Short mmCIF file of C-alpha atoms and ligand atoms in Angstrom, two decimals:
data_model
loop_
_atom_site.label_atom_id
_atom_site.label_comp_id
_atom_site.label_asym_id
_atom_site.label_seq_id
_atom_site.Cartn_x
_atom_site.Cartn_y
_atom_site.Cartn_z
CA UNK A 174 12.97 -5.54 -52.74
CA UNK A 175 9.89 -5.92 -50.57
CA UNK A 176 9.80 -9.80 -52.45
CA UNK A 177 13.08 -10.40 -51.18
CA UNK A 178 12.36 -9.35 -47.81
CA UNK A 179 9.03 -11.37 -47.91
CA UNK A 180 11.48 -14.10 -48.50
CA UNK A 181 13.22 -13.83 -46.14
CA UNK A 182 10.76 -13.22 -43.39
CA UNK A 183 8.74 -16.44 -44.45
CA UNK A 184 11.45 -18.84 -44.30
CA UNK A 185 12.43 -17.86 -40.92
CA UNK A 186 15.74 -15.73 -41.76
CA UNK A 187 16.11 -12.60 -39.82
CA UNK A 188 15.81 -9.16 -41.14
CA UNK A 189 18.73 -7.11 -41.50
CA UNK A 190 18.89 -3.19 -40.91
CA UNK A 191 18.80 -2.01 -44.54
CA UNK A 192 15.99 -4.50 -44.72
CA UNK A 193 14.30 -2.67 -41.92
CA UNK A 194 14.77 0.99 -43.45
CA UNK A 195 13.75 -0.36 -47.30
CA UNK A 196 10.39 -2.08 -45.25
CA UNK A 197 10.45 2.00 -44.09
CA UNK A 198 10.82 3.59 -47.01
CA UNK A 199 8.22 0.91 -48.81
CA UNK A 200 4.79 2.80 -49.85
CA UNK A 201 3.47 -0.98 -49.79
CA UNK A 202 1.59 -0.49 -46.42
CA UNK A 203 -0.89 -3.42 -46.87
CA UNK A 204 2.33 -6.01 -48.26
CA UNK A 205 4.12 -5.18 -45.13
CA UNK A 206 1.06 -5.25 -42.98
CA UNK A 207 -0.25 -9.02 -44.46
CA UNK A 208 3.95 -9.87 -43.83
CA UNK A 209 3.71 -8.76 -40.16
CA UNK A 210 -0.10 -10.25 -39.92
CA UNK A 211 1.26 -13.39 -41.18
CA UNK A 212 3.95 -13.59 -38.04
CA UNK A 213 1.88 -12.05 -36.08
CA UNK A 214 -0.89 -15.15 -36.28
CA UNK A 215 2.58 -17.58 -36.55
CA UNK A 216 3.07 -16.31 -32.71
CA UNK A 217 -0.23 -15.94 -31.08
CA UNK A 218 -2.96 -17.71 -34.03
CA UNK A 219 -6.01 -15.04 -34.13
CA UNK A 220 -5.40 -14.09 -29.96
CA UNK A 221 -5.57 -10.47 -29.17
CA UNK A 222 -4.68 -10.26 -25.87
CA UNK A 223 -6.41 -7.21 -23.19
CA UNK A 224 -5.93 -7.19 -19.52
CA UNK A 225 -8.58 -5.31 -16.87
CA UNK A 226 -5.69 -3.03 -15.41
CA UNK A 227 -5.49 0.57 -14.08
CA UNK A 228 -2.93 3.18 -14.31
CA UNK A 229 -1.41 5.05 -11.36
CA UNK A 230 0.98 7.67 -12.05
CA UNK A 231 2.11 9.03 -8.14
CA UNK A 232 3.26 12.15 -8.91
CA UNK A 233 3.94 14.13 -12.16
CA UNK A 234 6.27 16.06 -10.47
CA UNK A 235 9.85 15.38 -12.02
CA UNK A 236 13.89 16.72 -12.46
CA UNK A 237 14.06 15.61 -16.12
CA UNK A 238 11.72 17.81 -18.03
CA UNK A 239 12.17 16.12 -20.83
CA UNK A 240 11.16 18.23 -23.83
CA UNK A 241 8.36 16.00 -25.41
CA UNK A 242 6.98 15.51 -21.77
CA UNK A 243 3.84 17.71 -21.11
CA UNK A 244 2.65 15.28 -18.13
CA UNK A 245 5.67 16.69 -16.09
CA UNK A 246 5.72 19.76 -13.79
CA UNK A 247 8.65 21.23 -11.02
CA UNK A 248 8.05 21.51 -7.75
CA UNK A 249 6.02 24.38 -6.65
CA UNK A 250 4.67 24.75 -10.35
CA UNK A 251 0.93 25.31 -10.95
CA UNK A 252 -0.87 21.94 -11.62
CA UNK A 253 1.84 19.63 -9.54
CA UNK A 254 0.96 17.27 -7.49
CA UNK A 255 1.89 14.56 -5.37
CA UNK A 256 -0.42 11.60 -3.98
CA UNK A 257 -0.22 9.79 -0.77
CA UNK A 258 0.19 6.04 -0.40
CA UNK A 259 -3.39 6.12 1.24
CA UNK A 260 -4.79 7.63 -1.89
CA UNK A 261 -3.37 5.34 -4.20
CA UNK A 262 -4.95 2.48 -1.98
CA UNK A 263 -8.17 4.62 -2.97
CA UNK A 264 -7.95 4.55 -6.31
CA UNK A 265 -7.15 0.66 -6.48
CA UNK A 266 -10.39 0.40 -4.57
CA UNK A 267 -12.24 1.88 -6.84
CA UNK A 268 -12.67 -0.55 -9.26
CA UNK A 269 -12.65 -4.52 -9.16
CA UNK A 270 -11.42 -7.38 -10.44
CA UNK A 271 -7.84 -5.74 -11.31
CA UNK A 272 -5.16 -8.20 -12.91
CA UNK A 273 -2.52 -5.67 -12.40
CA UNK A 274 -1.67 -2.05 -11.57
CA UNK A 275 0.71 0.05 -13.85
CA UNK A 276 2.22 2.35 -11.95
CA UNK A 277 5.00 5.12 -13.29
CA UNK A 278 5.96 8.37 -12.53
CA UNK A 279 8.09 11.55 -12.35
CA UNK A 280 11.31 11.87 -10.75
CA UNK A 281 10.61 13.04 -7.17
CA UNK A 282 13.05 15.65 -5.69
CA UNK A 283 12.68 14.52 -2.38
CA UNK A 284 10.76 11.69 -1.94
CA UNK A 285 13.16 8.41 -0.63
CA UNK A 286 13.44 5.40 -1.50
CA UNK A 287 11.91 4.12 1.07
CA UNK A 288 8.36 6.03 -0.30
CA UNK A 289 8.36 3.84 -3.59
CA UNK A 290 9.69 0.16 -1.34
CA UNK A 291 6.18 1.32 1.13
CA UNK A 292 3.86 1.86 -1.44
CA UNK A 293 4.70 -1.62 -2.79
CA UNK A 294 4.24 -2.87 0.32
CA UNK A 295 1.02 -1.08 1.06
CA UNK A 296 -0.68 -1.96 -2.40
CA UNK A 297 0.41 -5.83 -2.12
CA UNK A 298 -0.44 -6.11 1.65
CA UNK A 299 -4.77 -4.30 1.02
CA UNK A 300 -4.31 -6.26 -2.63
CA UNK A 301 -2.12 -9.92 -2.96
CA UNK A 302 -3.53 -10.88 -6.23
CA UNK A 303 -3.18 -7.70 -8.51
CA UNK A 304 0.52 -8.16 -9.93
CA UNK A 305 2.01 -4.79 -9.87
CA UNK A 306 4.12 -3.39 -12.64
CA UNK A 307 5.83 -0.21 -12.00
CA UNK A 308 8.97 2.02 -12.52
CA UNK A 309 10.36 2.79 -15.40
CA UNK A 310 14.39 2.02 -16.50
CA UNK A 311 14.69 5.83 -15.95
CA UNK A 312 12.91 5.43 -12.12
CA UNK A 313 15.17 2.64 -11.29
CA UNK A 314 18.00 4.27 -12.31
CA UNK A 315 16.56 7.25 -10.26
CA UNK A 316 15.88 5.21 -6.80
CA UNK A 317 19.68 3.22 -7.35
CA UNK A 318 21.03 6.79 -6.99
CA UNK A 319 19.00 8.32 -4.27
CA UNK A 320 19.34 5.36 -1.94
CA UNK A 321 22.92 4.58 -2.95
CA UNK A 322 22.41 1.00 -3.90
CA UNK A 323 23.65 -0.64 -7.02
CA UNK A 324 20.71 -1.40 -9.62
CA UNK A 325 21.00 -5.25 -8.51
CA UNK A 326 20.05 -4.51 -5.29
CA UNK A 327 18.04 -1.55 -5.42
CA UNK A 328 15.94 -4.12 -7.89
CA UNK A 329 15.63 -6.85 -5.49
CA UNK A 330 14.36 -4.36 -2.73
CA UNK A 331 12.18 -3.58 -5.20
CA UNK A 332 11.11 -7.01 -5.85
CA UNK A 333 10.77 -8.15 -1.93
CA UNK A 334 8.47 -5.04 -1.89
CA UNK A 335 5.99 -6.44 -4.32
CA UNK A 336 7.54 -5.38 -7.49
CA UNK A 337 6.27 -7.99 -9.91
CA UNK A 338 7.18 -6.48 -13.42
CA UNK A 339 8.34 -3.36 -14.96
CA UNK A 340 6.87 -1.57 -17.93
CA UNK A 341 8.61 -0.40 -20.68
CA UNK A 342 8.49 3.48 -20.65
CA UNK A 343 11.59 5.76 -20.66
CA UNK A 344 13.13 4.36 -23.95
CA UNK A 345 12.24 6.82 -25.89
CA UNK A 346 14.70 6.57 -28.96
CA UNK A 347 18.62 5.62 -28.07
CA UNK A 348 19.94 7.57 -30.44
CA UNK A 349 22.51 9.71 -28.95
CA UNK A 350 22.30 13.05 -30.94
CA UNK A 351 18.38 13.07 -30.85
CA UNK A 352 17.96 11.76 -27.69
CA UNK A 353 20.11 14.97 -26.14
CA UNK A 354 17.68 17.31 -28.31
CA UNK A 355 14.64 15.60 -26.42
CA UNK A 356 15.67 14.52 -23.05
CA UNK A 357 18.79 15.78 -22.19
CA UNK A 358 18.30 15.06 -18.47
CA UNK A 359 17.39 11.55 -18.88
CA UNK A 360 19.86 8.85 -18.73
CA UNK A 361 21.42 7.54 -22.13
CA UNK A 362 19.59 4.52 -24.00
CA UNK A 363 22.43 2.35 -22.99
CA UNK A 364 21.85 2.88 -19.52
CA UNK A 365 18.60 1.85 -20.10
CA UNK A 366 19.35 -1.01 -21.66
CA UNK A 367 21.79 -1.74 -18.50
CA UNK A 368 19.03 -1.54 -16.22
CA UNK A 369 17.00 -3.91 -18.22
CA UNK A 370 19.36 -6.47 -18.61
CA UNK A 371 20.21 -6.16 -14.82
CA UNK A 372 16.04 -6.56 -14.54
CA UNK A 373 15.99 -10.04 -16.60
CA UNK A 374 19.32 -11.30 -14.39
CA UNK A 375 17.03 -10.70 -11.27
CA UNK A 376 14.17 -12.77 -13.15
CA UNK A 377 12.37 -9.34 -13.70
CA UNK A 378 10.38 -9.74 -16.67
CA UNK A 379 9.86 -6.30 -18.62
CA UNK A 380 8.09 -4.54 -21.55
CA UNK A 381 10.23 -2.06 -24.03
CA UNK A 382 8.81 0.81 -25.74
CA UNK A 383 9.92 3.36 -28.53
CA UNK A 384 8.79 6.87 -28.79
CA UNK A 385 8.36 7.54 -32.19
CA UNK A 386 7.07 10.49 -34.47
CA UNK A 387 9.61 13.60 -33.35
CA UNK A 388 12.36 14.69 -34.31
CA UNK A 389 13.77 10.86 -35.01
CA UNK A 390 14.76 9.45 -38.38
CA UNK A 391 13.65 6.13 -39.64
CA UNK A 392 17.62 5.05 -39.13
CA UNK A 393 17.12 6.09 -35.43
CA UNK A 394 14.03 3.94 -35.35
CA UNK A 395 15.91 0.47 -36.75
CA UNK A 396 18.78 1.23 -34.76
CA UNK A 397 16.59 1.59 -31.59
CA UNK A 398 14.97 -2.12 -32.92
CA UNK A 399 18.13 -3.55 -33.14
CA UNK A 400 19.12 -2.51 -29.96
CA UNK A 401 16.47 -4.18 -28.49
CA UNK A 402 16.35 -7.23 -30.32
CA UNK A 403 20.26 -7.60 -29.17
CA UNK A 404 19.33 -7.67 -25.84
CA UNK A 405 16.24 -10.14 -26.26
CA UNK A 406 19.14 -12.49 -27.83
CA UNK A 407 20.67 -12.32 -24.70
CA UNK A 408 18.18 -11.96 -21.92
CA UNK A 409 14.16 -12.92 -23.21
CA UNK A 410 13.49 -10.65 -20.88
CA UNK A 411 11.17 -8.76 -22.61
CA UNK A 412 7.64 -9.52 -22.82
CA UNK A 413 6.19 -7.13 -25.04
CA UNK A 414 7.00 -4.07 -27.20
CA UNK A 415 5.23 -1.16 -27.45
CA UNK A 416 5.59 1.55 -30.40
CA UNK A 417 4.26 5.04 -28.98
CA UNK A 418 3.18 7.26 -31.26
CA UNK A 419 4.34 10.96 -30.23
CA UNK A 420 1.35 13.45 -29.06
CA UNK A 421 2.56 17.05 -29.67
CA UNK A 422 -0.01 19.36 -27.44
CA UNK A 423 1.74 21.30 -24.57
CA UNK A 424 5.15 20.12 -25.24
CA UNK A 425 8.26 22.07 -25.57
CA UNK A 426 8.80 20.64 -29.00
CA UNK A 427 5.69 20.30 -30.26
CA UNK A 428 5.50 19.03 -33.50
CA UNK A 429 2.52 17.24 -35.20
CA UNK A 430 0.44 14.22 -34.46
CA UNK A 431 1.99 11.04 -36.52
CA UNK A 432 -0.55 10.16 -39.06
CA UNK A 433 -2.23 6.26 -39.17
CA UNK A 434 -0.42 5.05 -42.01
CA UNK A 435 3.29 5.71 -40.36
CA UNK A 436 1.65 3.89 -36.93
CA UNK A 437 0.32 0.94 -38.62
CA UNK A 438 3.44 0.60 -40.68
CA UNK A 439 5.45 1.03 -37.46
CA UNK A 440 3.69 -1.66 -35.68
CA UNK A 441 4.37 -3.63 -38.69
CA UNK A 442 7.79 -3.48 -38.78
CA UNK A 443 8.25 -3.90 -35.12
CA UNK A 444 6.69 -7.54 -35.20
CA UNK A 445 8.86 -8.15 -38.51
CA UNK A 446 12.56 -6.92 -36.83
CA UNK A 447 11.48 -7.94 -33.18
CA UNK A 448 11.39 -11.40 -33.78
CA UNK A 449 12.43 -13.08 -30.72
CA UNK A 450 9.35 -10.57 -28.73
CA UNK A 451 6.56 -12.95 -28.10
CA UNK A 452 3.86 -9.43 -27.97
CA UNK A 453 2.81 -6.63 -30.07
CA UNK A 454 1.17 -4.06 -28.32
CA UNK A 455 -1.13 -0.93 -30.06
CA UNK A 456 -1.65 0.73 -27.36
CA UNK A 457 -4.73 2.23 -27.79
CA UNK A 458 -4.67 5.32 -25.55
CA UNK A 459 -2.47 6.69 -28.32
CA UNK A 460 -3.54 5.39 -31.43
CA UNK A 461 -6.99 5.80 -30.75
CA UNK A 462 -9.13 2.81 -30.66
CA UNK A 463 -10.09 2.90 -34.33
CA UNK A 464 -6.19 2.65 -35.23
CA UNK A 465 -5.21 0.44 -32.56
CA UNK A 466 -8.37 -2.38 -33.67
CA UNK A 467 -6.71 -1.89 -37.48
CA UNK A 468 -2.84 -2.28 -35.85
CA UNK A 469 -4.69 -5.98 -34.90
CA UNK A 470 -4.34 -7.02 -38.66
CA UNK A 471 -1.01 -5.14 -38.97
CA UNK A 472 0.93 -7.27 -36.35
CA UNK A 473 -0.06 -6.26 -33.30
CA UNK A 474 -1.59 -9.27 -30.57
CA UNK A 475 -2.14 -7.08 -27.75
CA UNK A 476 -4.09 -3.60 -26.97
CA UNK A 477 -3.69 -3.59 -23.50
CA UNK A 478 -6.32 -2.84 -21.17
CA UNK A 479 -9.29 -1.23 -19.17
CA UNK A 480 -6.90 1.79 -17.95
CA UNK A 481 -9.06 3.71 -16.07
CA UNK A 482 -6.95 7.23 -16.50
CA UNK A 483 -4.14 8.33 -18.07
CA UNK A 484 -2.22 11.29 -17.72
CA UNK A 485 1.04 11.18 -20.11
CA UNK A 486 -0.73 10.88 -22.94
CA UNK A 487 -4.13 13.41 -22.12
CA UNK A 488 -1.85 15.94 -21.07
CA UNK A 489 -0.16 16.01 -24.56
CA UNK A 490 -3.35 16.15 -26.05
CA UNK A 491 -4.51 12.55 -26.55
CA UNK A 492 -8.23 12.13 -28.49
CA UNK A 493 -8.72 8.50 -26.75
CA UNK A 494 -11.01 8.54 -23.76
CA UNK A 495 -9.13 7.63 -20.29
CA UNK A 496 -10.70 4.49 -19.88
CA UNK A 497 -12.28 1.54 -21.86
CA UNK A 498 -14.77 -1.50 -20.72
CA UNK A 499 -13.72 -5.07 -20.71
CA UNK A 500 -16.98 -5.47 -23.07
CA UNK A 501 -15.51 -2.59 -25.41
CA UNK A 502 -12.15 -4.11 -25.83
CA UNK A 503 -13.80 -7.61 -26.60
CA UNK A 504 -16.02 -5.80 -28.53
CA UNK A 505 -13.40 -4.09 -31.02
CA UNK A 506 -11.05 -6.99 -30.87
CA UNK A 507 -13.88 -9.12 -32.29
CA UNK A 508 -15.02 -6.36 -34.29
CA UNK A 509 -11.30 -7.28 -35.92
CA UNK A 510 -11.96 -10.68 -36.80
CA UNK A 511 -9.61 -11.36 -33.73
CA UNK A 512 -10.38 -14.19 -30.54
CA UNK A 513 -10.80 -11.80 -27.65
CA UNK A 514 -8.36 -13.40 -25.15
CA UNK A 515 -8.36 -11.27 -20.88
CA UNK A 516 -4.65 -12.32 -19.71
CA UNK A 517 -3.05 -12.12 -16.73
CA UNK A 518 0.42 -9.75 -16.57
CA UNK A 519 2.48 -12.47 -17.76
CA UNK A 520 0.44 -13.55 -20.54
CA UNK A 521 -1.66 -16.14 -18.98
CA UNK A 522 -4.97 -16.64 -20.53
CA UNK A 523 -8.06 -15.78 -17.75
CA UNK A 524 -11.06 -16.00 -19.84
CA UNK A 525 -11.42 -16.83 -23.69
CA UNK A 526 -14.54 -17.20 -25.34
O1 V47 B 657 7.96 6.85 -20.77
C1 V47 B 657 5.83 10.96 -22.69
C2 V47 B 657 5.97 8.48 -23.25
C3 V47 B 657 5.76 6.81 -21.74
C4 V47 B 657 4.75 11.65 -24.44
O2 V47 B 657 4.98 -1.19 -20.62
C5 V47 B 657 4.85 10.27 -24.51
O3 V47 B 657 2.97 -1.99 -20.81
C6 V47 B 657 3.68 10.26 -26.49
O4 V47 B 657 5.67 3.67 -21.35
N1 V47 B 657 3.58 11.61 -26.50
C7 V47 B 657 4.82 6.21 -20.72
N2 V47 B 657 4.33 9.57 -25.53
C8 V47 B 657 3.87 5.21 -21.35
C9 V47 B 657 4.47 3.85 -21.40
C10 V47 B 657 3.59 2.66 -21.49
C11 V47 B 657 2.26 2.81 -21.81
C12 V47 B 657 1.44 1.68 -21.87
C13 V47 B 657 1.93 0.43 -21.58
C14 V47 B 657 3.27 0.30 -21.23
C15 V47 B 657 3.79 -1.04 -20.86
C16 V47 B 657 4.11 1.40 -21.19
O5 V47 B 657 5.04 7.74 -22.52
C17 V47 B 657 6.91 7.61 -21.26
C18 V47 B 657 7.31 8.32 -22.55
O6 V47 B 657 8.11 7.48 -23.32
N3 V47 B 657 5.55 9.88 -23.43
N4 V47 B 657 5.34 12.07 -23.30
C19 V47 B 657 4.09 12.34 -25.50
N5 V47 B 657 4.01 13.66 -25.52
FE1 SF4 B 658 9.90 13.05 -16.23
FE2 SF4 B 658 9.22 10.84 -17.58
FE3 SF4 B 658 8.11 13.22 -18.25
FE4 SF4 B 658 10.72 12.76 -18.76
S1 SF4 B 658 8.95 11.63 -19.68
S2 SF4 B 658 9.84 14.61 -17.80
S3 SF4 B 658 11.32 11.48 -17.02
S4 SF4 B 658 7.84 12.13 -16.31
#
């Protein structure tokens, strides 16, 4: 089977489903890990691609309550908070040389629209160059219905603000039945998938992520693939795709940690079904940076950046430091047998060695 699909995969031919769940159910780890290696260096040659970024999450205060969410908190709960557009501004300051700012959050009970439409302004107006890349499907969603606009135009308020790009959080898995058991609050995967086709027509480009390692099986994993890799066909909107591996600790679920082998093969996979997806990214706040330098020979091109502190993940009991150097990440990328390559937030090379 696995020959077959090696086949197929070399000669160009796109996987099918059942191909996806037998590359799943394959105990072959290294086979499919060469396979995806192979594309991988097809794509991008050796490049692994880092960015110096930081993450800003406003407020972790949030209606959803999603049920694998231990960042999140309700108003008036110990260990909310809420930061001001001033210290935001701080916390950009306190670093240099930032390519771009990832910014996501909870859902606000009563913050307006016009809060998220002023911090964009704020950021771009002390900072032109950093390209930020903020809001979730889920926040968009969120800001179309508290300020009454239709997603088209809540977007392009968005974007006159300074939004440059949006990340790729809020995906979760589309699954229907499992995504009611983990999020019931949160809008359905097709809705996100609405949003982010609406964010392509208004030349939005966008990441897409899957959460991965609950309650899901691996038919809700390929079927979440497909889904994106449908809309790809349509849009090429997406810039990269991010597997994140579920982190148990605090959550209403819990649950266990997912182990290496089901990350690296999951990573694998990705870059074999998500062919039209230009980026791989092991995100190394959640694999840890040992498993996301390995994910570099397993498919993935990308491990994204400098960070500088993380909440989602540390609150559910991440192992990863906040934070990594520009000279670690070179460091472990080359460490990989990989060409160390700093982009920009679109994928422009800044410095290769
Ligand atoms: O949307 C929440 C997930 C996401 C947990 O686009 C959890 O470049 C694991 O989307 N265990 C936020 N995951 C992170 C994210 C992201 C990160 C890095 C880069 C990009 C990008 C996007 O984290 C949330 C949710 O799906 N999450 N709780 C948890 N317990
Ligand atoms: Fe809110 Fe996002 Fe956490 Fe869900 S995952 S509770 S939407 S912050």
């Amino acid at each position: 089977m696995l020959n077959s699909i090696s086949d197929k995969v070399i000669s160009g031919e796109r996987l099918t489903k059942e191909d996806a769940v037998a590359l799943f159910e394959s105990g072959d780890l290294f086979a499919v890990g060469r396979l995806a290696n192979n594309i991988s260096e097809k794509k991008n040659g050796k490049n692994a691609y880092f960015i110096v970024n930081r993450h800003i999450n406003p407020t972790n205060i949030c209606i959803n309550r999603c049920k694998f969410c231990a960042f999140s908190r309700s108003k008036g709960e110990a260990g909310a908070y809420e930061l001001t557009i001033e210290e935001i501004i701080e916390k950009l300051k306190d670093g240099h040389g930032f390519s771009e700012v990832h910014i996501v959050g909870g859902l606000h009970p009563d913050w307006p629209f016009q809060y998220y439409l002023d911090m964009l302004r704020s950021i771009k107006k002390e900072f032109p160059f950093i390209v930020i890349k903020a809001f979730t499907a889920v926040e968009i969603d969120y800001m179309s219905r508290i300020s009454g606009l239709g997603i088209g135009d809540t977007l392009s308020e968005l974007k006159k603000s300074g939004l440059d790009l949006m990340p790729g959080g809020g995906a979760e898995i589309f699954a229907e039945g499992i995504r009611n058991k983990l999020c019931p609050e949160k809008i359905s995967g097709d809705r996100w998938l609405e949003v982010m086709e609406a964010a392509h027509n208004a030349s939005i480009k966008t990441n897409a992520t899957m959460l991965y390692g609950h309650l899901e099986s691996i038919e809700d994993r390929v079927d979440h693939l497909f889904r994106l890799r449908d809309l790809q066909d349509r849009t090429g909107g997406f810039q990269a795709f991010i597997p994140l591996s579920y982190h148990p600790k605090n959550t209403e679920i819990g649950g266990f940690y997912s182990s290496a082998i089901d990350d690296l093969k999951t990573i694998a996979i990705s870059r074999l079904v998500l062919d039209n997806f230009n980026h791989i990214k092991a995100y190394w706040i959640m694999l840890g940076e040992k498993v996301s330098q390995v994910a570099l020979l397993f498919g993935a091109d990308d491990i994204d950046g400098t960070i500088i502190e993380e909440k989602i993940t540390h609150s559910a009991g991440a192992m990863t430091e906040e934070g990594m150097t520009r000279e670690d990440l070179i460091h472990l990328i080359k460490r990989a047998g990989k060409t160390p390559v700093q982009r920009d937030a679109f994928y422009n090379t800044i410095w290769k060695e």
